[in-house]
mmCIF file of C-alpha atoms (C1' of nucleotides) and ligand atoms in Angstrom:
data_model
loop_
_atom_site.group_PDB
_atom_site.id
_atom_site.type_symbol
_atom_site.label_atom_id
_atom_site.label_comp_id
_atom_site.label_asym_id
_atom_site.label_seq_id
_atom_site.Cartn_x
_atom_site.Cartn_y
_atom_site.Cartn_z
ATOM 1 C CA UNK C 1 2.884 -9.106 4.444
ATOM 2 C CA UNK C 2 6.760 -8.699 3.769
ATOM 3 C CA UNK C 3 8.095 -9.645 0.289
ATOM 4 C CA UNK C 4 9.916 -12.717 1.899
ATOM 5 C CA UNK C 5 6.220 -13.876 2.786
ATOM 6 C CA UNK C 6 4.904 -13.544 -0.532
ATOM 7 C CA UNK C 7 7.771 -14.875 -2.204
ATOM 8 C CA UNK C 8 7.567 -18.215 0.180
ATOM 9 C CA UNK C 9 3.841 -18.293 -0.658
ATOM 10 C CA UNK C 10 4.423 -18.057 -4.153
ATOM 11 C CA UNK C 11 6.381 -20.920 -3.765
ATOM 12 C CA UNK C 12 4.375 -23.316 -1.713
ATOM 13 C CA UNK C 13 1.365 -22.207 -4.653
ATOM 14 C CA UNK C 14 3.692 -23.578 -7.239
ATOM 15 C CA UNK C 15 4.370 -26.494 -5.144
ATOM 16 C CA UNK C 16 8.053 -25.502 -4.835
ATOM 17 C CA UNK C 17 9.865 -26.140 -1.383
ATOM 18 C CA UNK C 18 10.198 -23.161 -0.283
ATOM 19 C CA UNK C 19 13.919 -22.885 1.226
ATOM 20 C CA UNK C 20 16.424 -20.236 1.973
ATOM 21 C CA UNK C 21 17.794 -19.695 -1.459
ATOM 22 C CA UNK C 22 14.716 -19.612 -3.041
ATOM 23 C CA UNK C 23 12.689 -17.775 -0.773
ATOM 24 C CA UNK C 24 15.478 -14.959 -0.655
ATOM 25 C CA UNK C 25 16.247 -15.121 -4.012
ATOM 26 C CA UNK C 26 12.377 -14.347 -5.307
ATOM 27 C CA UNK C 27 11.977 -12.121 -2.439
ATOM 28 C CA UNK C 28 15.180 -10.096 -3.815
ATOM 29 C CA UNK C 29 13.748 -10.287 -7.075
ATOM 30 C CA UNK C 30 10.178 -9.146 -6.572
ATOM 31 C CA UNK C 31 12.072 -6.309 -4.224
ATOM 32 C CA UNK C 32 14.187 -5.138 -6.980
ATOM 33 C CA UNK C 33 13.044 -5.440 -10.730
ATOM 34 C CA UNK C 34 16.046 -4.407 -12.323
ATOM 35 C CA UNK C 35 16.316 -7.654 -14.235
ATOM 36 C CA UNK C 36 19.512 -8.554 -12.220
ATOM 37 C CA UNK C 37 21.956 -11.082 -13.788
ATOM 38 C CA UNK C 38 23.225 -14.256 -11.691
ATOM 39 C CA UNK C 39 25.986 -12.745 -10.273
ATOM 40 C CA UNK C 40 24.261 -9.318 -9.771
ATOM 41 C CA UNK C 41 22.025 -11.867 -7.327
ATOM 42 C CA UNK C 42 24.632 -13.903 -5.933
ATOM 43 C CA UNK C 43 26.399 -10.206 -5.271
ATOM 44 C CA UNK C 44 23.783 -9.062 -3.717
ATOM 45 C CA UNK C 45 22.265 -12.403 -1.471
ATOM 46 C CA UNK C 46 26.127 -13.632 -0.366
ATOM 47 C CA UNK C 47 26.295 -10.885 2.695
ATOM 48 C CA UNK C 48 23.202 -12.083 3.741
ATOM 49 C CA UNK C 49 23.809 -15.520 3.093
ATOM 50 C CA UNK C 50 27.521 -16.611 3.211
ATOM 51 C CA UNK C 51 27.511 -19.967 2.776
ATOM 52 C CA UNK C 52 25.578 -19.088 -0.718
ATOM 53 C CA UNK C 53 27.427 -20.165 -3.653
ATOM 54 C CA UNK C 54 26.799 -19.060 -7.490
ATOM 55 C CA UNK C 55 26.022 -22.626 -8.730
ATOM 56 C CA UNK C 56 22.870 -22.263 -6.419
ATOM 57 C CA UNK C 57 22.187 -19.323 -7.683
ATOM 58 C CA UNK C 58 21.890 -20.645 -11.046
ATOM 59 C CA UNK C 59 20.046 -23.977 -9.772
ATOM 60 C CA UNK C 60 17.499 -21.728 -8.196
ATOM 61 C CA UNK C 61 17.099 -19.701 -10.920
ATOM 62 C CA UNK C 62 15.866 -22.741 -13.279
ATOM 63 C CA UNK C 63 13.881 -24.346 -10.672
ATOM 64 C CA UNK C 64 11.883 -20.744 -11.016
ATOM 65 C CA UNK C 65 12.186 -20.430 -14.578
ATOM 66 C CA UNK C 66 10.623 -24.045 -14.680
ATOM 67 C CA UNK C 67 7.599 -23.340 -12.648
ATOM 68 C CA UNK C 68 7.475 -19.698 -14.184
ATOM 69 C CA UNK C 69 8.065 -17.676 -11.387
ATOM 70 C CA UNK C 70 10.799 -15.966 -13.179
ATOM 71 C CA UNK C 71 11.048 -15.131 -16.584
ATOM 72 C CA UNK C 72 14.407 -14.790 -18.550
ATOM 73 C CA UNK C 73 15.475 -11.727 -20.606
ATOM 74 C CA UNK C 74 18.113 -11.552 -23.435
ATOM 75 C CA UNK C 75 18.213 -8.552 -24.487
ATOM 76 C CA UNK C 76 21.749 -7.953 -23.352
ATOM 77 C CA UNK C 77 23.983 -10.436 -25.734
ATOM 78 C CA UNK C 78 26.894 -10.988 -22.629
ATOM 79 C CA UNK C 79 24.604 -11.747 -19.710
ATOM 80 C CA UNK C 80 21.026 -13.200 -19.340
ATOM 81 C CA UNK C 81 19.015 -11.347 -17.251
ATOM 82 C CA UNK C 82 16.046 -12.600 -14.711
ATOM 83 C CA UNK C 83 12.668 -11.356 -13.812
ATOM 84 C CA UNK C 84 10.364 -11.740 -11.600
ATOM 85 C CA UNK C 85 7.483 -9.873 -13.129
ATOM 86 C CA UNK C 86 4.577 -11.934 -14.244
ATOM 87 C CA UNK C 87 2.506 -10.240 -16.387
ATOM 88 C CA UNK C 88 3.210 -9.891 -19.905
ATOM 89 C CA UNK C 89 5.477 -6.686 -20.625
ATOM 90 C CA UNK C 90 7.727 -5.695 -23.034
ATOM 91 C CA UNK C 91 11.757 -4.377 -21.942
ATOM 92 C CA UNK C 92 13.703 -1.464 -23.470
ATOM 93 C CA UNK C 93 17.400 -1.308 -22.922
ATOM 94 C CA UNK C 94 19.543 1.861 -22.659
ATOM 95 C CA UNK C 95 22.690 1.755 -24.819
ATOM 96 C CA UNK C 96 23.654 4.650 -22.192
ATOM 97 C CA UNK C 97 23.318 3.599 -19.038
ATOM 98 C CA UNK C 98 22.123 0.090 -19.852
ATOM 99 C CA UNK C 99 19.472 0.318 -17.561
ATOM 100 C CA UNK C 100 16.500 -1.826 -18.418
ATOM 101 C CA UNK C 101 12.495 -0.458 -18.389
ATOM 102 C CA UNK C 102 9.756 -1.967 -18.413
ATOM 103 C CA UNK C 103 6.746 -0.848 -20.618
ATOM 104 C CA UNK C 104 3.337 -2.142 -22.025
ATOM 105 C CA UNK C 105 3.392 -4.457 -24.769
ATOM 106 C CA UNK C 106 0.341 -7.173 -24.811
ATOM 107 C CA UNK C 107 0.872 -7.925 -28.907
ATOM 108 C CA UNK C 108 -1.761 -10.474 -30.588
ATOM 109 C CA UNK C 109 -0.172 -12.480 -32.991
ATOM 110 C CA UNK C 110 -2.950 -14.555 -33.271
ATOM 111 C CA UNK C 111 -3.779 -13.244 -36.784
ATOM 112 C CA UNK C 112 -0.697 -13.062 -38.416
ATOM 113 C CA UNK C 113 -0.828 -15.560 -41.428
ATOM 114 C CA UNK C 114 2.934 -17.051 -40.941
ATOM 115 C CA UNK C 115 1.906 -18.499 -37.623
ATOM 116 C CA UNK C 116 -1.002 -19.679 -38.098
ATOM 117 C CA UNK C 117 -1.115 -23.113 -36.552
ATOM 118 C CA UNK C 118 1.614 -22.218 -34.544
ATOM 119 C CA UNK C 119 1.054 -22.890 -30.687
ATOM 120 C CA UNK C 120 2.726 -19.477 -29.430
ATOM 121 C CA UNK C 121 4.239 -19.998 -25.919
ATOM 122 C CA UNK C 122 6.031 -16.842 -24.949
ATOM 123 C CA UNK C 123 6.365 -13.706 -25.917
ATOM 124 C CA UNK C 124 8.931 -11.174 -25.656
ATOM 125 C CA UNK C 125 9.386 -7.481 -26.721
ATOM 126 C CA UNK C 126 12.977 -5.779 -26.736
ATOM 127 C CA UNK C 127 13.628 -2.374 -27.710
ATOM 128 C CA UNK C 128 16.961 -0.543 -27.406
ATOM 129 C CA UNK C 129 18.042 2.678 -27.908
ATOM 130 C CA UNK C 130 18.200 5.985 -25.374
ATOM 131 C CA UNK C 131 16.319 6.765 -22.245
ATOM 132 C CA UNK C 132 14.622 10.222 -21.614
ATOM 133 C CA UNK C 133 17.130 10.941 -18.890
ATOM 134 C CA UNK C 134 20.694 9.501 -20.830
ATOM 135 C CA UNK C 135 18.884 11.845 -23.812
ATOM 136 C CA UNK C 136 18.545 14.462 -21.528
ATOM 137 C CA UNK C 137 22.307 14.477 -20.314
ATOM 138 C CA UNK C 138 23.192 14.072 -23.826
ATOM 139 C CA UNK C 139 21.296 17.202 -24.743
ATOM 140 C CA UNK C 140 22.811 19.548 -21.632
ATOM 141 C CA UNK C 141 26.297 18.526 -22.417
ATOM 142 C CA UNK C 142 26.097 19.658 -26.155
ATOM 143 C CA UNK C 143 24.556 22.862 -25.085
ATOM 144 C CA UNK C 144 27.941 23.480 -22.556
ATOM 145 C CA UNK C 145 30.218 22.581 -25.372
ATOM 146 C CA UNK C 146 28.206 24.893 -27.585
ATOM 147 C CA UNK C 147 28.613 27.761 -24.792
ATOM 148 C CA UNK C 148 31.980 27.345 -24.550
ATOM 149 C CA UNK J 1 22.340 -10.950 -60.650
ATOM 150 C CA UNK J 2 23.509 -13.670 -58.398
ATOM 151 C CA UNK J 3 23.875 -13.364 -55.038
ATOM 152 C CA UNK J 4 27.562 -13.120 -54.930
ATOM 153 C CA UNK J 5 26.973 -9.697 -57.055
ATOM 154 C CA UNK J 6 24.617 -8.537 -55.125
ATOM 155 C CA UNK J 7 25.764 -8.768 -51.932
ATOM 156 C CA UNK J 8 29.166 -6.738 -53.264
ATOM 157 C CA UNK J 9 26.655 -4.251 -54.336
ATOM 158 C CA UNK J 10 24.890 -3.823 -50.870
ATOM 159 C CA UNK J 11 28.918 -3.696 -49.087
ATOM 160 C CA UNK J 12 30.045 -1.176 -51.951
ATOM 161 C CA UNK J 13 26.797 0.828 -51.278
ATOM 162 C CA UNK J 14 27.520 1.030 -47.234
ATOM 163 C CA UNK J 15 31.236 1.742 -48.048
ATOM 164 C CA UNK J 16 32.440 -1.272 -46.483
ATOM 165 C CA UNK J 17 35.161 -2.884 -48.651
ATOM 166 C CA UNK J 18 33.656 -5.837 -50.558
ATOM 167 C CA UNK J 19 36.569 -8.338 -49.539
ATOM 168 C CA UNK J 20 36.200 -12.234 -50.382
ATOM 169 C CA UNK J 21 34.794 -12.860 -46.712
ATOM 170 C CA UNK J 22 32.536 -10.377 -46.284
ATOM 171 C CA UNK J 23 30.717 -10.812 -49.868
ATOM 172 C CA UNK J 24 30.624 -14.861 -49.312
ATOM 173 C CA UNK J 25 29.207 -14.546 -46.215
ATOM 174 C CA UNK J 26 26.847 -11.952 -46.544
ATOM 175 C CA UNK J 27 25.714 -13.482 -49.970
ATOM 176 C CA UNK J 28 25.397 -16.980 -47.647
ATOM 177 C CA UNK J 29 23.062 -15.386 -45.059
ATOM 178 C CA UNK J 30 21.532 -13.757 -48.189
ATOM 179 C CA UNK J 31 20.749 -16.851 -50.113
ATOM 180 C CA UNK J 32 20.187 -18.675 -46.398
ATOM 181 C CA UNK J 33 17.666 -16.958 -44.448
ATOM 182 C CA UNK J 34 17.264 -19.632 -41.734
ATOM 183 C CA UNK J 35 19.381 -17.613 -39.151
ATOM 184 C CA UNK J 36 22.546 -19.245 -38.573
ATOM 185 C CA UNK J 37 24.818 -19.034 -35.535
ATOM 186 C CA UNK J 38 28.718 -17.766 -36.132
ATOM 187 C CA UNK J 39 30.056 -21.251 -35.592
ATOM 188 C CA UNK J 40 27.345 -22.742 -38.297
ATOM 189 C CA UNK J 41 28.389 -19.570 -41.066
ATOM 190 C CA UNK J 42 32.195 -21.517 -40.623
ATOM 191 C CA UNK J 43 31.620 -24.758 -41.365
ATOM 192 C CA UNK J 44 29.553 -23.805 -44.332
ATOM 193 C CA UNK J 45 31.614 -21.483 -45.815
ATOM 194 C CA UNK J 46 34.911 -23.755 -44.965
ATOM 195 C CA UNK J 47 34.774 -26.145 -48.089
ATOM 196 C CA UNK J 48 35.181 -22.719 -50.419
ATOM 197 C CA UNK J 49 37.622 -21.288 -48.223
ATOM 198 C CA UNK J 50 39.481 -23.066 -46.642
ATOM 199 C CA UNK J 51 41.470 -20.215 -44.969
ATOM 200 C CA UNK J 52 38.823 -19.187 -43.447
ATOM 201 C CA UNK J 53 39.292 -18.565 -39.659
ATOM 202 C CA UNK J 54 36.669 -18.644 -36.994
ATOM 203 C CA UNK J 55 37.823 -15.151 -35.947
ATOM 204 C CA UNK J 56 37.621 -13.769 -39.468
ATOM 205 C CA UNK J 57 33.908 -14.932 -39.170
ATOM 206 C CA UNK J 58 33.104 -13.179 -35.836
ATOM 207 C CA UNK J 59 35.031 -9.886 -37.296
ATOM 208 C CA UNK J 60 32.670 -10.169 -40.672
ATOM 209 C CA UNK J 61 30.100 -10.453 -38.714
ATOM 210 C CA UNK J 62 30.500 -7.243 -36.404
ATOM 211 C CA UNK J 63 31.850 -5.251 -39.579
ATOM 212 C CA UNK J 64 28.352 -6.061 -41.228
ATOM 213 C CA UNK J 65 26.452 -5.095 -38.236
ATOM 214 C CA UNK J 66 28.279 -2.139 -37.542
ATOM 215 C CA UNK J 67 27.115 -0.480 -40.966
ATOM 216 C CA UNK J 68 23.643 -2.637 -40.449
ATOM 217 C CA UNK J 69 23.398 -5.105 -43.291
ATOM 218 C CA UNK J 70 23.070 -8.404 -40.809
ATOM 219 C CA UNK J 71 21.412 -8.124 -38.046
ATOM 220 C CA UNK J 72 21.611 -10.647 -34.097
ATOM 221 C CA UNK J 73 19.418 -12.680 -33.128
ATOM 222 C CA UNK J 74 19.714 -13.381 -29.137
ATOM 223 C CA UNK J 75 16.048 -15.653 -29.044
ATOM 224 C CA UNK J 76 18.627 -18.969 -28.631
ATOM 225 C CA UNK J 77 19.986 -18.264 -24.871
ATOM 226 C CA UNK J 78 22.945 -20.187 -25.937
ATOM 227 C CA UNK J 79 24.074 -18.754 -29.112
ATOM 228 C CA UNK J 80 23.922 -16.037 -31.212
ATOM 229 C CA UNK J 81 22.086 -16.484 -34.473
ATOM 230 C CA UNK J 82 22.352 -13.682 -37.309
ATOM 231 C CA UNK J 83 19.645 -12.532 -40.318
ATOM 232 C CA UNK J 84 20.865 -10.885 -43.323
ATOM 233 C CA UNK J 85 16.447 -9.981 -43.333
ATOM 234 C CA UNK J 86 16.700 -6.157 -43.673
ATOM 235 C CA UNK J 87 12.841 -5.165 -43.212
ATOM 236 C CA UNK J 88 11.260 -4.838 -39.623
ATOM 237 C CA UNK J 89 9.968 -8.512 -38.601
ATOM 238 C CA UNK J 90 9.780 -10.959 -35.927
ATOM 239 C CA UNK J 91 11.128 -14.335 -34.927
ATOM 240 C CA UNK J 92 9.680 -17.176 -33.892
ATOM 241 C CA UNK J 93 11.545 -20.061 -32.309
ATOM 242 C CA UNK J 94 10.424 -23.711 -32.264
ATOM 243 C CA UNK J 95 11.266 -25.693 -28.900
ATOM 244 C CA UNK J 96 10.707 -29.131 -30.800
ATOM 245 C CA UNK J 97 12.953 -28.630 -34.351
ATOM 246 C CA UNK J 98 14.476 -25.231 -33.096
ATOM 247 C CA UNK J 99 13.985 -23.296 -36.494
ATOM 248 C CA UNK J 100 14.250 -19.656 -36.286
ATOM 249 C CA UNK J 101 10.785 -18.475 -38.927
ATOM 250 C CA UNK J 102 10.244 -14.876 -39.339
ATOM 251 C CA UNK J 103 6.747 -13.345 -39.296
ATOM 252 C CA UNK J 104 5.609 -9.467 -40.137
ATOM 253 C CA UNK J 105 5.483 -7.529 -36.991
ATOM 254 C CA UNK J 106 5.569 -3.903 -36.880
ATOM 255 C CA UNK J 107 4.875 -2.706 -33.256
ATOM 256 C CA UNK J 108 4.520 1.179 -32.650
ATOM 257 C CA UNK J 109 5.391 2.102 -29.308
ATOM 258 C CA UNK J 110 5.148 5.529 -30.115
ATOM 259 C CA UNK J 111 2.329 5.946 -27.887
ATOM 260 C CA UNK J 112 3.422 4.049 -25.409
ATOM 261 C CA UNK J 113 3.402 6.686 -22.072
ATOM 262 C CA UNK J 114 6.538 4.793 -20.468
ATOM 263 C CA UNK J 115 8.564 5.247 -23.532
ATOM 264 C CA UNK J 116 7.865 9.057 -23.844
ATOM 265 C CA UNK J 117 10.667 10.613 -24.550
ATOM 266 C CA UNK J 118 12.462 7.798 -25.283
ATOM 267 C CA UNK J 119 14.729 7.195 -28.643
ATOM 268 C CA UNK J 120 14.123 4.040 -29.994
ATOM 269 C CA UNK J 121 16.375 2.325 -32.498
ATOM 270 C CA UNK J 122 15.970 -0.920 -32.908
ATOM 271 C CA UNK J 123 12.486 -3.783 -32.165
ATOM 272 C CA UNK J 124 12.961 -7.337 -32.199
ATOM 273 C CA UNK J 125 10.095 -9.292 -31.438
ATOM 274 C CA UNK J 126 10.343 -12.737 -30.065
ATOM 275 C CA UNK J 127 8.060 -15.586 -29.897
ATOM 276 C CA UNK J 128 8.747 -19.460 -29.225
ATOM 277 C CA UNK J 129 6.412 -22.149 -29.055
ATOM 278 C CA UNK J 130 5.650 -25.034 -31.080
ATOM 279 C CA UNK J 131 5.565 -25.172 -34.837
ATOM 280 C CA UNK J 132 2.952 -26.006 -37.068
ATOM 281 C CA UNK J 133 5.358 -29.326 -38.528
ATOM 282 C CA UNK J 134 6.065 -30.420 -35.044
ATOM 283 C CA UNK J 135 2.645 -30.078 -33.463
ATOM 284 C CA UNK J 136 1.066 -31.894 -36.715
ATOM 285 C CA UNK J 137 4.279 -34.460 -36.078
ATOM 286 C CA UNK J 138 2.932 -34.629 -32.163
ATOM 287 C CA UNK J 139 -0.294 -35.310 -33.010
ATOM 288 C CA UNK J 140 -0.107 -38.360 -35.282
ATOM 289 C CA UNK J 141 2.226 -39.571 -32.932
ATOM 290 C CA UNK J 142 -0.560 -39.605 -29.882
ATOM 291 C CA UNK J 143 -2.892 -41.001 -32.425
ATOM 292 C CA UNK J 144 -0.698 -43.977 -33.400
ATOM 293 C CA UNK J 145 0.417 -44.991 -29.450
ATOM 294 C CA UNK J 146 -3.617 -44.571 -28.478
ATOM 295 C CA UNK J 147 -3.839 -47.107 -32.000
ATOM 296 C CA UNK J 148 -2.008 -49.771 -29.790
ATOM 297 C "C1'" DT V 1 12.703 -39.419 18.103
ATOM 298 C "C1'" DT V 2 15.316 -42.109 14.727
ATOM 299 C "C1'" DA V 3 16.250 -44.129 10.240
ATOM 300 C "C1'" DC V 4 15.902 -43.761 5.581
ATOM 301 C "C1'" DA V 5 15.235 -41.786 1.191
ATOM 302 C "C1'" DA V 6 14.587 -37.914 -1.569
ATOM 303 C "C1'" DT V 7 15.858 -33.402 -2.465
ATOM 304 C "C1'" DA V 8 18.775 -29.316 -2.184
ATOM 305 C "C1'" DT V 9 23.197 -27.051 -1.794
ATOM 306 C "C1'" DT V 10 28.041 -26.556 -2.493
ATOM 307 C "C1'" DG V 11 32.886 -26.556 -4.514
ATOM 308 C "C1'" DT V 12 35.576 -27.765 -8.232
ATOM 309 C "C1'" DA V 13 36.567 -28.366 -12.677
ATOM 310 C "C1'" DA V 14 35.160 -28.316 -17.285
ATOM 311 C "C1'" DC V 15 32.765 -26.372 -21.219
ATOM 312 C "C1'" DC V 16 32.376 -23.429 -25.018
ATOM 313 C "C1'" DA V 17 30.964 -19.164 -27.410
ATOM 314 C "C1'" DT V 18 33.221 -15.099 -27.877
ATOM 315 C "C1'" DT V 19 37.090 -11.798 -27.637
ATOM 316 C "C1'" DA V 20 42.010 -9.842 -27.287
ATOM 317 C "C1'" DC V 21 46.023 -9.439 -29.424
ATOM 318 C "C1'" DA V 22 50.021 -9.742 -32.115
ATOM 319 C "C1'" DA V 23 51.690 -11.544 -36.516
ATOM 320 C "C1'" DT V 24 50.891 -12.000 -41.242
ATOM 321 C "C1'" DT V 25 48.771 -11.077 -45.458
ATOM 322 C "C1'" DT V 26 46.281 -8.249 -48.643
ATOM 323 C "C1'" DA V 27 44.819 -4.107 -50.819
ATOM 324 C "C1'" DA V 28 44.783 1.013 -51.694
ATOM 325 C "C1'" DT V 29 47.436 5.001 -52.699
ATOM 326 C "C1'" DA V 30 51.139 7.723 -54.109
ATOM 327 C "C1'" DT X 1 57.527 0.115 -56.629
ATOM 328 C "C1'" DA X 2 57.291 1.836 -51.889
ATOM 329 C "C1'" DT X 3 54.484 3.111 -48.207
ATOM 330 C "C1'" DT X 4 50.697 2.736 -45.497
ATOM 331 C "C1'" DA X 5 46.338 1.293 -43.919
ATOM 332 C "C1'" DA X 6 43.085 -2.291 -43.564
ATOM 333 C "C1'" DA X 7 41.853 -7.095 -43.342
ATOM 334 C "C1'" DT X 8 42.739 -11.806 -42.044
ATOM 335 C "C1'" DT X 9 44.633 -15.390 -39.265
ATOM 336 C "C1'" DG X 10 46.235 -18.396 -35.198
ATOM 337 C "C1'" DT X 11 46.688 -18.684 -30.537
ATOM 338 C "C1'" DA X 12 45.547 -17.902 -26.133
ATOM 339 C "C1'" DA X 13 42.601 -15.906 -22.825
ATOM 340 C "C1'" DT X 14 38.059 -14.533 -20.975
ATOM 341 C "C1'" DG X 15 33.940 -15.273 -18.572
ATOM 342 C "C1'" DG X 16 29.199 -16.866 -18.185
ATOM 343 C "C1'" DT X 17 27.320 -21.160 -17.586
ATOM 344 C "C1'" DT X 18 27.074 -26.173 -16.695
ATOM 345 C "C1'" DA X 19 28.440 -31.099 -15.117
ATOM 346 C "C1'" DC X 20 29.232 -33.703 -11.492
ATOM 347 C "C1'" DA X 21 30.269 -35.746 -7.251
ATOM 348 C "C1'" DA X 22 30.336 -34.764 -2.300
ATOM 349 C "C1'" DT X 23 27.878 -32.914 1.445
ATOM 350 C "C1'" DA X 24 23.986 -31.158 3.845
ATOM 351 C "C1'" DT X 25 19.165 -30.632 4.548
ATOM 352 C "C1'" DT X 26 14.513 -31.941 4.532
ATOM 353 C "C1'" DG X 27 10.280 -34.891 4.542
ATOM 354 C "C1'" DT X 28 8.311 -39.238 5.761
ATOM 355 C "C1'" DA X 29 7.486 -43.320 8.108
ATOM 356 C "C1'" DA X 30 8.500 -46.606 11.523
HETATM 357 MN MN1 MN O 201 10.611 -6.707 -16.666
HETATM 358 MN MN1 MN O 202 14.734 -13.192 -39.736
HETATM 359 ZN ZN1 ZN O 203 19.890 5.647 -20.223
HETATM 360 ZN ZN1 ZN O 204 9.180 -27.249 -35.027
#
DNA sequence: TTACAATATTGTAACCATTACAATTTAATA
DNA sequence: TATTAAATTGTAATGGTTACAATATTGTAA
């Protein structure tokens, strides 16, 4: 099954109608979790899709938001980010190359005596500072200046 | 020590100049801790200075994070909110009354195998749901209409 | 199929938090 | 005091996002 398959059955689970935009716009997510921002997608759907326009992009995007297909990531203060991953996971964001990861992060706050009583929705885990390979460069370039 | 002289203490002790701005509105978020956004700093510190300019606020601001005595809060999509809370902690945000509360988290990633090799600098964790107020508020609400 | 109503998409203009920038003021230093 | 650097201010611009009305598409029922 192609991603444009899943994607339109994801839809039709969620009760969603699953049209053009929408079908190509999860697809493109699920395809690429980079955590894309709207005009990142609307970049990368218009060749495809010429008549698209970046207002749809951005009604799309909350019709998925609102039946939780896609989650929303602020980690970057300019641009809000989207993702399609589901499970619950935790994003680190390179000041280098501004790339953002994915990793593990399943916290229980379930204990924690401030939020008790609380009813906790959603969680989410952001972490910045340097990936291994913008580290890496960082390290090779000091050694050449050192050399020289 | 009041606020005022001890946020002129914390500037003086980062090296930053302890200018009329900079200690009122650090000593604000100090004495404030409820997370305010750049336009709400403004109009509360307007009435004792009214010179102030928006701009001046927004160039405190990035002065104080810059040497790390405020730190942003990006958990509102729509605006940035800043915490003069120094220690490592987490925010929760309530969809019904929209208060920012902090609660004690401390993740370690350190062991994390997709962050190996990986420098991280800063953690915020965030959570949003419904508060304890609201959902008490909620449910003697349901309890009164089913009364009727 | 056709008609109708509901929903989805589009283009345009507006919104508004934030930033750029140059002018002015203030403070540190000699 | 004179010189210089740093801080503050007002104005205008930027750019992501949203409001809204027009158009197009889709589902449903005669
Ligand atoms: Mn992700
Ligand atoms: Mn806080
Ligand atoms: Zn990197
Ligand atoms: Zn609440």
């Amino acid at each position: 099954m192609n991603v444009l398959e899943k994607a339109r059955r994801m839809l039709k689970a969620k009760a969603v109608r699953p049209t053009m935009i929408r079908v190509r716009l999860l697809a493109y997510l699920l395809a690429h979790p980079v955590h894309p921002t709207a005009d990142q997608l609307y970049q990368a759907l218009l060749p495809g899709f010429p008549t698209l326009s970046k207002t749809s992009v951005y009604n799309t995007l909350d019709k998925l938001l609102e039946v939780k297909l896609v989650r929303l990531i602020t980690i970057d203060e300019k641009e809000t980010r989207y993702d399609a991953g589901t499970g619950v996971h935790g994003h680190f964001l390179c000041k280098h190359c501004s790339d953002i990861t994915d990793f593990a992060a399943n916290p229980d706050y379930t204990g924690c005596t401030e939020l008790s009583g609380y009813q906790i929705d959603d969680c989410n885990v952001y972490l910045t500072g340097i990936c291994k390979v913008c580290l890496q460069n960082i390290n090779k370039t000091q050694k050449e200046e050192k050399a020289v």
